[in-house]
Tab-separated table of C-alpha atoms and ligand atoms in Angstrom:
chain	number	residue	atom	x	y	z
A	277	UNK	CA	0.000	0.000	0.000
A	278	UNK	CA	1.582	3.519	-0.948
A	279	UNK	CA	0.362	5.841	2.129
A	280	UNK	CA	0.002	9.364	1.853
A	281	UNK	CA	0.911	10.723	5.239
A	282	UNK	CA	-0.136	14.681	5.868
A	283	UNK	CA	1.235	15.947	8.614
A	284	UNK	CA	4.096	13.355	9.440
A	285	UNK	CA	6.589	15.554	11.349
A	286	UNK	CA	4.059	16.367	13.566
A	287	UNK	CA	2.786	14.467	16.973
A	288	UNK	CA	0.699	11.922	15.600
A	289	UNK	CA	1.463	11.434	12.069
A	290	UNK	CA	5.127	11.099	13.465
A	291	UNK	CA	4.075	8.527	15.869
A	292	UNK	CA	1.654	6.658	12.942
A	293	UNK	CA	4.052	6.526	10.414
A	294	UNK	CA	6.773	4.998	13.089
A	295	UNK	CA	4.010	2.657	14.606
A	296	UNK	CA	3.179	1.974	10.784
A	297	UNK	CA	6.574	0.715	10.039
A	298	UNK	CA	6.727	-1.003	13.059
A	299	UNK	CA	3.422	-3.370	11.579
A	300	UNK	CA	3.834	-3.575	8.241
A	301	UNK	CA	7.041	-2.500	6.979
A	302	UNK	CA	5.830	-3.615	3.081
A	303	UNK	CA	3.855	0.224	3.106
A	304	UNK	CA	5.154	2.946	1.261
A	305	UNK	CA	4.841	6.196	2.789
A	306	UNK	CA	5.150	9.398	1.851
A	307	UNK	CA	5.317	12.132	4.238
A	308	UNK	CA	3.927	15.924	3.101
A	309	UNK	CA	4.521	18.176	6.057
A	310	UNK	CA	5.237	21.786	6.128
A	311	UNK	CA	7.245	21.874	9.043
A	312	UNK	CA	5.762	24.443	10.805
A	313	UNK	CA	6.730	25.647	14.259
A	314	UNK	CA	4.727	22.498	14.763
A	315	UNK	CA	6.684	19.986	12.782
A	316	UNK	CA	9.955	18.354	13.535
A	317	UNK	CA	12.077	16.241	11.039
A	318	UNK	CA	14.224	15.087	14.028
A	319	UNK	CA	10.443	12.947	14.891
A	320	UNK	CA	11.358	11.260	11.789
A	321	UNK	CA	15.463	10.817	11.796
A	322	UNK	CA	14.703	7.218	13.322
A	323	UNK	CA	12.411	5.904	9.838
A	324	UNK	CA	14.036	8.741	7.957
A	325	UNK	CA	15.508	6.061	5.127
A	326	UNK	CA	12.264	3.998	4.467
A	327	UNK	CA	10.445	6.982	3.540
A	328	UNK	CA	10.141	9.599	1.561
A	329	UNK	CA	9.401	12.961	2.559
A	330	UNK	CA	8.564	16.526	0.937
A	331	UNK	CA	8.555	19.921	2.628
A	332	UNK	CA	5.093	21.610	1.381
A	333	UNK	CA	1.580	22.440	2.310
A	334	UNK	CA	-1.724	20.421	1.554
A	335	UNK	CA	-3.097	23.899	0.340
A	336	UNK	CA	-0.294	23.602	-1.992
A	337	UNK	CA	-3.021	22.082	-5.397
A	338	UNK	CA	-0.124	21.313	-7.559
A	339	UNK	CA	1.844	19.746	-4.950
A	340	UNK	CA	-0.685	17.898	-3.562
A	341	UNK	CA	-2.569	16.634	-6.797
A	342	UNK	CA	1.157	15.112	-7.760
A	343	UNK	CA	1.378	13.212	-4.303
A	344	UNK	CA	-2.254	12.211	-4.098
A	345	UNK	CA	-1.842	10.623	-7.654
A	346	UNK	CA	0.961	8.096	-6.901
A	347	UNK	CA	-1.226	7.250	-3.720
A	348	UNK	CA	-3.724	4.291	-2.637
A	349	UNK	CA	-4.829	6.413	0.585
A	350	UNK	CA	-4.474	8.977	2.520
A	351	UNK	CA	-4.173	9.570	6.172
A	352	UNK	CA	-4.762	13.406	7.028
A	353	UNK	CA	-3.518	14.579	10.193
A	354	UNK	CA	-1.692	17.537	8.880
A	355	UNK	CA	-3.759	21.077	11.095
A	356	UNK	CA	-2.857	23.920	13.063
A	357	UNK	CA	-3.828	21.984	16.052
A	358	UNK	CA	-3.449	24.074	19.653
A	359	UNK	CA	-6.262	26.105	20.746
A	360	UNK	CA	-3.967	29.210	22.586
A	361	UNK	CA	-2.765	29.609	19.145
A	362	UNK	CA	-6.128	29.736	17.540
A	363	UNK	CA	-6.760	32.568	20.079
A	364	UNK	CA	-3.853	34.426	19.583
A	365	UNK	CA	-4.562	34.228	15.362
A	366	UNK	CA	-6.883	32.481	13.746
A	367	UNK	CA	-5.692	32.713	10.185
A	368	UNK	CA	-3.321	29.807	9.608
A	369	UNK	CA	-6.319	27.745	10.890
A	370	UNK	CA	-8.460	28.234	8.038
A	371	UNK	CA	-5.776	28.130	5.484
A	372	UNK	CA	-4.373	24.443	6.887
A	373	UNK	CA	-7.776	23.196	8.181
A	374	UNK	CA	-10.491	24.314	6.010
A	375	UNK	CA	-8.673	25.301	2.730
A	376	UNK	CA	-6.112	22.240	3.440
A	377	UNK	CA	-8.704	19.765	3.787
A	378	UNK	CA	-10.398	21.007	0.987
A	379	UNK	CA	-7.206	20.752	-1.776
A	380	UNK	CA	-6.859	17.140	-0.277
A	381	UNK	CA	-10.718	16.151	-1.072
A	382	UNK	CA	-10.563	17.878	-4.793
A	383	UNK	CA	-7.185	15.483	-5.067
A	384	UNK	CA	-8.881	12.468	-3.827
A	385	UNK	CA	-11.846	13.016	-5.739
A	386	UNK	CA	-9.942	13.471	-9.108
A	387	UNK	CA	-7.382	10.798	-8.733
A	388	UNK	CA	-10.240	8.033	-6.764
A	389	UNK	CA	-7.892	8.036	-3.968
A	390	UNK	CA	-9.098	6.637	-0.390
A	391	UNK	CA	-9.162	9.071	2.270
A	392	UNK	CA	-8.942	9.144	6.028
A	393	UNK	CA	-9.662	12.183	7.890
A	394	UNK	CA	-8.202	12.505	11.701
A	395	UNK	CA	-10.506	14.965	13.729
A	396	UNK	CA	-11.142	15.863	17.340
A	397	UNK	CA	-13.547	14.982	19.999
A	398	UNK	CA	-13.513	18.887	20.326
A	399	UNK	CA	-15.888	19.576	17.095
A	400	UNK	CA	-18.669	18.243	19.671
A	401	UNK	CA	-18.262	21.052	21.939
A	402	UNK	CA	-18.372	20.030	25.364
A	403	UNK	CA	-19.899	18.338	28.444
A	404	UNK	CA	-21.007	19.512	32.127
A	405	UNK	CA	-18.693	17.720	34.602
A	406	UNK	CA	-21.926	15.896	36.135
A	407	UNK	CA	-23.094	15.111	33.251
A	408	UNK	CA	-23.235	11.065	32.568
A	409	UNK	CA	-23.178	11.044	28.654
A	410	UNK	CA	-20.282	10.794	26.486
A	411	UNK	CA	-19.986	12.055	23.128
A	412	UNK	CA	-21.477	9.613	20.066
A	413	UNK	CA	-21.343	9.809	16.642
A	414	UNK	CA	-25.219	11.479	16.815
A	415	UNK	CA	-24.065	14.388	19.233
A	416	UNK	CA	-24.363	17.600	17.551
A	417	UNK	CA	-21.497	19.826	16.333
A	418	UNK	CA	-20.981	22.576	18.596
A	419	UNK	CA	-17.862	23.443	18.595
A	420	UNK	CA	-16.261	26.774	21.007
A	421	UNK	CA	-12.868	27.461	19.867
A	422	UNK	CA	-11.641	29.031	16.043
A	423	UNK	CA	-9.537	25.684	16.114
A	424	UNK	CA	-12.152	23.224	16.800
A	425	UNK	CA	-14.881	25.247	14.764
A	426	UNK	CA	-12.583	24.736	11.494
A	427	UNK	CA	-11.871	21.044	12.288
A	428	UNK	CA	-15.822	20.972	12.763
A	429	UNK	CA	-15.880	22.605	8.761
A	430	UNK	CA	-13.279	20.655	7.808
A	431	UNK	CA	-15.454	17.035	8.829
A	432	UNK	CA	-18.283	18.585	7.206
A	433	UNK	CA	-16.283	18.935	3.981
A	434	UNK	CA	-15.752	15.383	3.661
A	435	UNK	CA	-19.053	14.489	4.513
A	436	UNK	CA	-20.274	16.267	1.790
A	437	UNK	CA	-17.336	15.528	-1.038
A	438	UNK	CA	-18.740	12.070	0.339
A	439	UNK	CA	-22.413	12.465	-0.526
A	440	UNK	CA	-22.108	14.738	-3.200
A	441	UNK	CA	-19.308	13.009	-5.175
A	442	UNK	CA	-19.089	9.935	-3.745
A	443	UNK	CA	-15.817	9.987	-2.619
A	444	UNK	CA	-14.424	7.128	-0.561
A	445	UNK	CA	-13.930	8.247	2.774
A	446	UNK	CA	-13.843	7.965	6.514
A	447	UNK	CA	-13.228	10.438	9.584
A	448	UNK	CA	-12.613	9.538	13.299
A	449	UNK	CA	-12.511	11.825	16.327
A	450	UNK	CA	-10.166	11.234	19.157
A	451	UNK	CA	-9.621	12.421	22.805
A	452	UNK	CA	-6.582	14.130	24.042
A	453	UNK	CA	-3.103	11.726	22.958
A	454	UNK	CA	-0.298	11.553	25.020
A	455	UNK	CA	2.888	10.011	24.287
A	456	UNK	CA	6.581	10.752	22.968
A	457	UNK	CA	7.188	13.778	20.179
A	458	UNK	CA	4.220	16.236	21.892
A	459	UNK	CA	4.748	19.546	21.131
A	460	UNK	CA	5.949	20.979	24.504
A	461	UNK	CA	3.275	23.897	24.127
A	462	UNK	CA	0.454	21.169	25.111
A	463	UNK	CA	-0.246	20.306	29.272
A	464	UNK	CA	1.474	16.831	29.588
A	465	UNK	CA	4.661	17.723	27.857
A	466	UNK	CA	4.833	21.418	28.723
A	467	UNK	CA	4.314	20.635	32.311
A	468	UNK	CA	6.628	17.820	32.261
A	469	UNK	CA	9.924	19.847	30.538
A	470	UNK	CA	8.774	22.884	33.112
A	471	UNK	CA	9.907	20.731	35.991
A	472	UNK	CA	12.949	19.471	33.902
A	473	UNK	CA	13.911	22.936	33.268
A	474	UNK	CA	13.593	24.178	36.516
A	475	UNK	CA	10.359	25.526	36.318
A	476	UNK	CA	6.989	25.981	37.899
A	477	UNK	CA	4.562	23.983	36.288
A	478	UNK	CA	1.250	25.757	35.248
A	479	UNK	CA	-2.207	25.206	35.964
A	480	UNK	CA	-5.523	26.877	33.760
A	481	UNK	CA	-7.838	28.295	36.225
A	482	UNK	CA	-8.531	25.618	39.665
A	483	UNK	CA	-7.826	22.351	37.098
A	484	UNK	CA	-11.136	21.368	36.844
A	485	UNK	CA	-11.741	20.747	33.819
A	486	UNK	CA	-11.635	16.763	32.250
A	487	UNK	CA	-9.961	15.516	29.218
A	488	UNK	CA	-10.554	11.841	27.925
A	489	UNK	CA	-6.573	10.486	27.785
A	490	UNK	CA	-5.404	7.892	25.500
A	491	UNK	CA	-1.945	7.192	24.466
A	492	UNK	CA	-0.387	8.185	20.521
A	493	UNK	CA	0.026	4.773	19.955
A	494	UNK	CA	-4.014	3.445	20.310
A	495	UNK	CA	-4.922	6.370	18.504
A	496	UNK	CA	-3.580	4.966	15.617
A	497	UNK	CA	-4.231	1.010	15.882
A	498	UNK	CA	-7.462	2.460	15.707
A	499	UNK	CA	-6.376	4.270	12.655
A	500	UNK	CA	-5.490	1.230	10.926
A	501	UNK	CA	-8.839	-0.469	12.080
A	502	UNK	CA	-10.457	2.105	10.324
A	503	UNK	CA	-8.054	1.794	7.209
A	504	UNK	CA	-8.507	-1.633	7.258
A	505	UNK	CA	-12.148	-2.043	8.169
A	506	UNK	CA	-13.995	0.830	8.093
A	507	UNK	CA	-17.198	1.383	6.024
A	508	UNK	CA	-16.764	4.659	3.667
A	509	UNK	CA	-18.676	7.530	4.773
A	510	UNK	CA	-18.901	6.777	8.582
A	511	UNK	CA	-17.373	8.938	11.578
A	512	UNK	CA	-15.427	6.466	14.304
A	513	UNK	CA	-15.040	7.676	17.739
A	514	UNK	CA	-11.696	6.977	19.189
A	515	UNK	CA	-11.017	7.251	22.902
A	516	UNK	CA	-10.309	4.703	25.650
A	517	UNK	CA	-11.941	5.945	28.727
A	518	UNK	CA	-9.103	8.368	30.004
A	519	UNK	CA	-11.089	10.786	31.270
A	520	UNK	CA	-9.058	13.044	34.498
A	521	UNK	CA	-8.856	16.379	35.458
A	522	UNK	CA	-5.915	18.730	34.724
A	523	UNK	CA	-5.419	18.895	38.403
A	524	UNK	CA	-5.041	15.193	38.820
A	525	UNK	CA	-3.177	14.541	36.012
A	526	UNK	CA	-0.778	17.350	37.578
A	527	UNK	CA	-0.315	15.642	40.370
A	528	UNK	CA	0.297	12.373	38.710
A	529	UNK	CA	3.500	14.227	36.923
A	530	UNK	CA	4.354	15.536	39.878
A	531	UNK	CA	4.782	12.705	41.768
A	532	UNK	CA	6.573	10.938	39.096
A	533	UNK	CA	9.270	13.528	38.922
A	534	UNK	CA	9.753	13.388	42.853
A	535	UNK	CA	8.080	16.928	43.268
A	536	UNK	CA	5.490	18.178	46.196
A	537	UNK	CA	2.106	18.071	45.221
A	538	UNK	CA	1.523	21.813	45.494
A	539	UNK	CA	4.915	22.975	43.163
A	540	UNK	CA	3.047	24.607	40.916
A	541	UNK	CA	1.039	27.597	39.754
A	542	UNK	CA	-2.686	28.852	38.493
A	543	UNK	CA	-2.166	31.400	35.953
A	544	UNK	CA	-4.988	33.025	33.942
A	545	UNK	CA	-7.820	30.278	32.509
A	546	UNK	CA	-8.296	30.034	28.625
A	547	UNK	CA	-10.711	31.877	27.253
A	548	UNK	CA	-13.843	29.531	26.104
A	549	UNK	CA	-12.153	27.062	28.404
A	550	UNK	CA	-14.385	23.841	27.482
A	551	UNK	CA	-15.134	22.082	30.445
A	552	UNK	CA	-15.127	18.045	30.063
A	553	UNK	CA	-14.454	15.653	26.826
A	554	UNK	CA	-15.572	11.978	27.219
A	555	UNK	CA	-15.760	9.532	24.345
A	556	UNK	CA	-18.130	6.563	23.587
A	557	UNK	CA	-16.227	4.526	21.559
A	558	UNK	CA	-18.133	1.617	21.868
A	559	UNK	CA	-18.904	1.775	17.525
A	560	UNK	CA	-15.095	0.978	16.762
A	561	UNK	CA	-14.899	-1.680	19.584
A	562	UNK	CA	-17.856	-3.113	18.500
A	563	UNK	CA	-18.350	-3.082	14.850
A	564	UNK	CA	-14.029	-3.136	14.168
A	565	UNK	CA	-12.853	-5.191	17.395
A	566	UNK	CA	-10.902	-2.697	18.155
A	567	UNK	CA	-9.436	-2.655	21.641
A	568	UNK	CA	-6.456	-0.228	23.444
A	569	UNK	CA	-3.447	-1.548	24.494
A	570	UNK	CA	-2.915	1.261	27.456
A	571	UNK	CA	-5.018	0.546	29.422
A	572	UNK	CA	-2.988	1.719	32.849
A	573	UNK	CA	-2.818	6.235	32.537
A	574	UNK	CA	0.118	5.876	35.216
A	575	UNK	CA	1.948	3.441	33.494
A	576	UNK	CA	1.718	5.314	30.224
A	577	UNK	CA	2.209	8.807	31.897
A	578	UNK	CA	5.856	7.782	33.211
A	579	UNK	CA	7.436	6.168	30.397
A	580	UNK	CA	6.457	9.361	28.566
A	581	UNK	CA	8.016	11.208	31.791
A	582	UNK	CA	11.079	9.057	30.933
A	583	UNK	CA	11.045	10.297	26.891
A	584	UNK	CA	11.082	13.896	27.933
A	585	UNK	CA	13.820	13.397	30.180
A	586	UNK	CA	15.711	10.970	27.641
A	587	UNK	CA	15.400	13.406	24.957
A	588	UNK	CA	15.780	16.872	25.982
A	589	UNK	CA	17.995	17.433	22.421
A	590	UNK	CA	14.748	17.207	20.917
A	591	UNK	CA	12.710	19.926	23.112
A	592	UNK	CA	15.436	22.035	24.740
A	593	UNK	CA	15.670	24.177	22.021
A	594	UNK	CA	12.206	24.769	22.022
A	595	UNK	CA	11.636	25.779	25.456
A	596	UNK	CA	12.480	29.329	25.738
A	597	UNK	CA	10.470	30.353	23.016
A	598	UNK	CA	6.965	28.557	24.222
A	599	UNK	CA	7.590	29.730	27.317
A	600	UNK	CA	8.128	33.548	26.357
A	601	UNK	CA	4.509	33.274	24.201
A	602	UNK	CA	3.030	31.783	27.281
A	603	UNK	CA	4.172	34.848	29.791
A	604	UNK	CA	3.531	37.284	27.084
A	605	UNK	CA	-0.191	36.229	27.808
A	606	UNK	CA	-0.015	35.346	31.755
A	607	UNK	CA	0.357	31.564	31.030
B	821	NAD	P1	0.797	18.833	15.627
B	821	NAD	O1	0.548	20.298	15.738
B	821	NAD	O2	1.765	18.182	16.556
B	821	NAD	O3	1.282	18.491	14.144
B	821	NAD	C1	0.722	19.072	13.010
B	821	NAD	C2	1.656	18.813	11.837
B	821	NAD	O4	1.034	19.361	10.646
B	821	NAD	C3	3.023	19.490	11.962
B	821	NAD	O5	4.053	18.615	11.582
B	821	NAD	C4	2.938	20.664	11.002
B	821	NAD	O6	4.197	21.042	10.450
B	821	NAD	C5	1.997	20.109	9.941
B	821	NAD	N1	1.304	21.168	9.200
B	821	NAD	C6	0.696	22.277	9.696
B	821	NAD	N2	0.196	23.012	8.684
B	821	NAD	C7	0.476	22.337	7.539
B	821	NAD	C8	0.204	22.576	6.178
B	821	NAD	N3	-0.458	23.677	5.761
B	821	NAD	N4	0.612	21.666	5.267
B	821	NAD	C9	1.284	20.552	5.651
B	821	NAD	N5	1.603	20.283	6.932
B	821	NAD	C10	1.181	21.171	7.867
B	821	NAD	O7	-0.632	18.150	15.720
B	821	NAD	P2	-1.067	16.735	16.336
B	821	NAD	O8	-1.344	16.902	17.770
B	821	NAD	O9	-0.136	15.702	15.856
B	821	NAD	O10	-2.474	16.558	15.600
B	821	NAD	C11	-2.559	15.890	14.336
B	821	NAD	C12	-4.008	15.793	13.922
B	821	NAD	O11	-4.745	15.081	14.914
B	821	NAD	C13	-4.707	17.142	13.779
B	821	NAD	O12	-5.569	17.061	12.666
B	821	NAD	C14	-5.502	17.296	15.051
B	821	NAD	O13	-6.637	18.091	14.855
B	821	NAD	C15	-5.866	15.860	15.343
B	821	NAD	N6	-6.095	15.499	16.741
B	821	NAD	C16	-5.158	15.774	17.694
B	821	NAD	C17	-5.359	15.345	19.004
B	821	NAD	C18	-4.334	15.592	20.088
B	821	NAD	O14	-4.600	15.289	21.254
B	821	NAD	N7	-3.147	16.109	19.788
B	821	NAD	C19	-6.539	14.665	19.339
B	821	NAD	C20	-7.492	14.418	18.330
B	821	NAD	C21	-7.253	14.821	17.043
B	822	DAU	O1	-9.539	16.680	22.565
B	822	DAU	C1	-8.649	16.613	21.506
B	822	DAU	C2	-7.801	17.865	21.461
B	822	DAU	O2	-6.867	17.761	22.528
B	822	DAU	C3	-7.071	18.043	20.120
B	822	DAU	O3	-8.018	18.274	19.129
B	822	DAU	C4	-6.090	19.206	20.182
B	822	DAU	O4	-5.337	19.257	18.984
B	822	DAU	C5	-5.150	19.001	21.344
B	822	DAU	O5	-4.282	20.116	21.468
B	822	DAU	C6	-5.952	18.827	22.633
B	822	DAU	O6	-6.654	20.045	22.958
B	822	DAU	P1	-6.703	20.631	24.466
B	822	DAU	O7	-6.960	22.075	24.362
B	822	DAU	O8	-7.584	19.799	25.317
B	822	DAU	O9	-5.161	20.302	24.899
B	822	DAU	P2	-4.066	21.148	25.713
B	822	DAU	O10	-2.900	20.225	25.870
B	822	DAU	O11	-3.819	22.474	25.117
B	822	DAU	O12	-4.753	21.351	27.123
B	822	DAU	C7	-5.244	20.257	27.887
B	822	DAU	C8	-5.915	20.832	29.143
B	822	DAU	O13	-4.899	21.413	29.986
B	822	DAU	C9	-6.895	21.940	28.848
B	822	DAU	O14	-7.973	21.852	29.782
B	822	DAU	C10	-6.084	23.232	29.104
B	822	DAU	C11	-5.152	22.816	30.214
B	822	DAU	N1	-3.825	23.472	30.257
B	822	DAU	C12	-3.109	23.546	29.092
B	822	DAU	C13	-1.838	24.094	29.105
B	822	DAU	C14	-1.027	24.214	27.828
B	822	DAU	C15	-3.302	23.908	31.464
B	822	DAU	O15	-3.937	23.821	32.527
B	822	DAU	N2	-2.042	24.443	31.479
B	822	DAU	C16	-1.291	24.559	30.344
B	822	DAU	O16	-0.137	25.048	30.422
């Protein structure tokens, strides 16, 4: 299978596209990333000679039209994906997102190219904390943020370029990942490297608010499910019942790193600061037979402790510069 991989040098397509390898080494991939701030070849330097891998943008038509023709599918992670940023300027959202997404379905459709389409549990809006339900595929988009309103546009894109032109597609939404190669401007990872540089870690407001953890790595087995299994034109909710307040989840890095429980500080709360994510995935477990392999948090959370403080090459240069954006804002 020749795989089109948008968005490789970033969290999760670098993590599929090792993970990928790892499973069926026989797949050709192709990596088209633009290597924004967001991107890292050094993700890559591991698989870097079994693939191949062009600098550009997937609202790039002419590039992407040439790549999406010598494909059999494509897996599109490639977004602006951090919701500060999307606060600070919304632009690059809708070019990547919206207008991205869009150049990839106009490819697929010309060349009959599969496509998968990686979302976020976040197009759904979000829940009280009290509240027993879960997101489903039937819950209605309502998303808060500019970056979850354009992944919201950008589903609804290939639903239509689905039912209008009957491309073959599919889309899944997914909880918050964790795992090695996190962009150290997200909680796990920037709170992590703040106590391995010396820093106070930072908290949004009291820490109330829940996000639905799974690790990197069952986001995409349950990628592949989908690849391998899933019926075109159907959304797949992917989560494996993570859910944990910031302030727990804190602590739990904390404690790992052999700091007191109260070594850290509550800055100024996001603004539109959704409250709880929780996933039903019980349509991929049942209908693909899927399952997640991490199914201990703790366990998880310290061996990707242990990759932050095994690899501080990879995020040291980095840290300044988050940090700076972060105070600039009282973060
Ligand atoms: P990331 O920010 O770590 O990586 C994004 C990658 O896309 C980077 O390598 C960047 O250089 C690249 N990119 C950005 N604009 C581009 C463009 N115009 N053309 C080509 N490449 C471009 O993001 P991530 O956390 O790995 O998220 C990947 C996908 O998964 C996104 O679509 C996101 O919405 C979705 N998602 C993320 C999570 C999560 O918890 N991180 C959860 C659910 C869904
Ligand atoms: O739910 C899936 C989404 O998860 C993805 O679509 C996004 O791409 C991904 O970034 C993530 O979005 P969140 O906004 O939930 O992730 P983030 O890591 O930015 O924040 C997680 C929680 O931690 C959130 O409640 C805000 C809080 N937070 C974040 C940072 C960076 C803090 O308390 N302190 C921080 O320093």
């Amino acid at each position: 299978m020749r795989l089109l991989v948008t968005g490789g040098a970033g969290f999760i397509g670098a993590n599929f596209v090792h993970y990928t390898l790892r499973r069926h080494p026989e797949h050709q991939i192709t990596v088209l990333d633009a290597l924004t701030y967001a991107g890292n070849e050094a993700s890559l330097a591991p698989v870097r000679d079994s693939i191949e891998f062009v600098r550009g943008s997937v609202a790039d038509a002419a590039v992407v039209d040439e790549l999406v023709g010598r494909s059999d599918a494509v897996v599109h992670f490639a977004a602006e994906s951090h919701n500060d940023n999307s606060l600070r300027d919304p632009s690059p959202f809708l070019t990547t997102n919206i207008i991205g997404t869009y150049t990839i379905l106009e490819a697929v459709r010309k060349h009959g190219v599969r496509l998968h389409h990686i979302s976020t549990d976040e197009v759904y809006g979000d829940l009280e904390l009290d509240d027993p339900a879960k997101f489903t595929p039937e819950t209605p988009y309502n998303p808060s943020s500019p970056y979850s309103s354009t992944k919201a546009g950008s589903d609804l894109l290939v639903r239509a370029w689905v039912r209008s032109f009957g491309i073959e597609a599919t889309i899944s939404n997914c909880s918050n990942n964790y795992g090695p190669y996190q962009h150290i401007e997200k909680f796990i990872p920037r709170q992590i490297t703040n106590v391995l540089a010396g820093l106070r870690p930072k908290l949004y407001g009291q820490g109330e608010n829940v996000r639905d953890w799974i690790h990197v790595d069952d986001h995409n087995s349950a990628v592949h499910a989908i690849l391998d299994k899933g019926r075109s034109g159907e959304t797949y909710l992917i989560g494996s019942d993570g859910e944990r307040n910031n302030r727990e989840v804190l602590s739990m890095i904390l404690e790992l790193l052999g700091q007191p429980g109260d070594a850290f500080d509550q800055v100024t709360d996001r603004a539109g600061h959704d409250l709880r994510y929780a996933i039903d995935a019980s349509k991929l477990r049942d209908e693909l037979g899927w399952k997640p392999q991490f199914t201990d948090f703790r366990d998880g959370l310290a061996a990707t402790v242990d990759w932050y403080r095994d690899n501080e090459a990879w995020w040291g240069p980095l840290k300044k510069q988050v940090e700076a954006k972060y105070a600039a804002q009282g973060q």
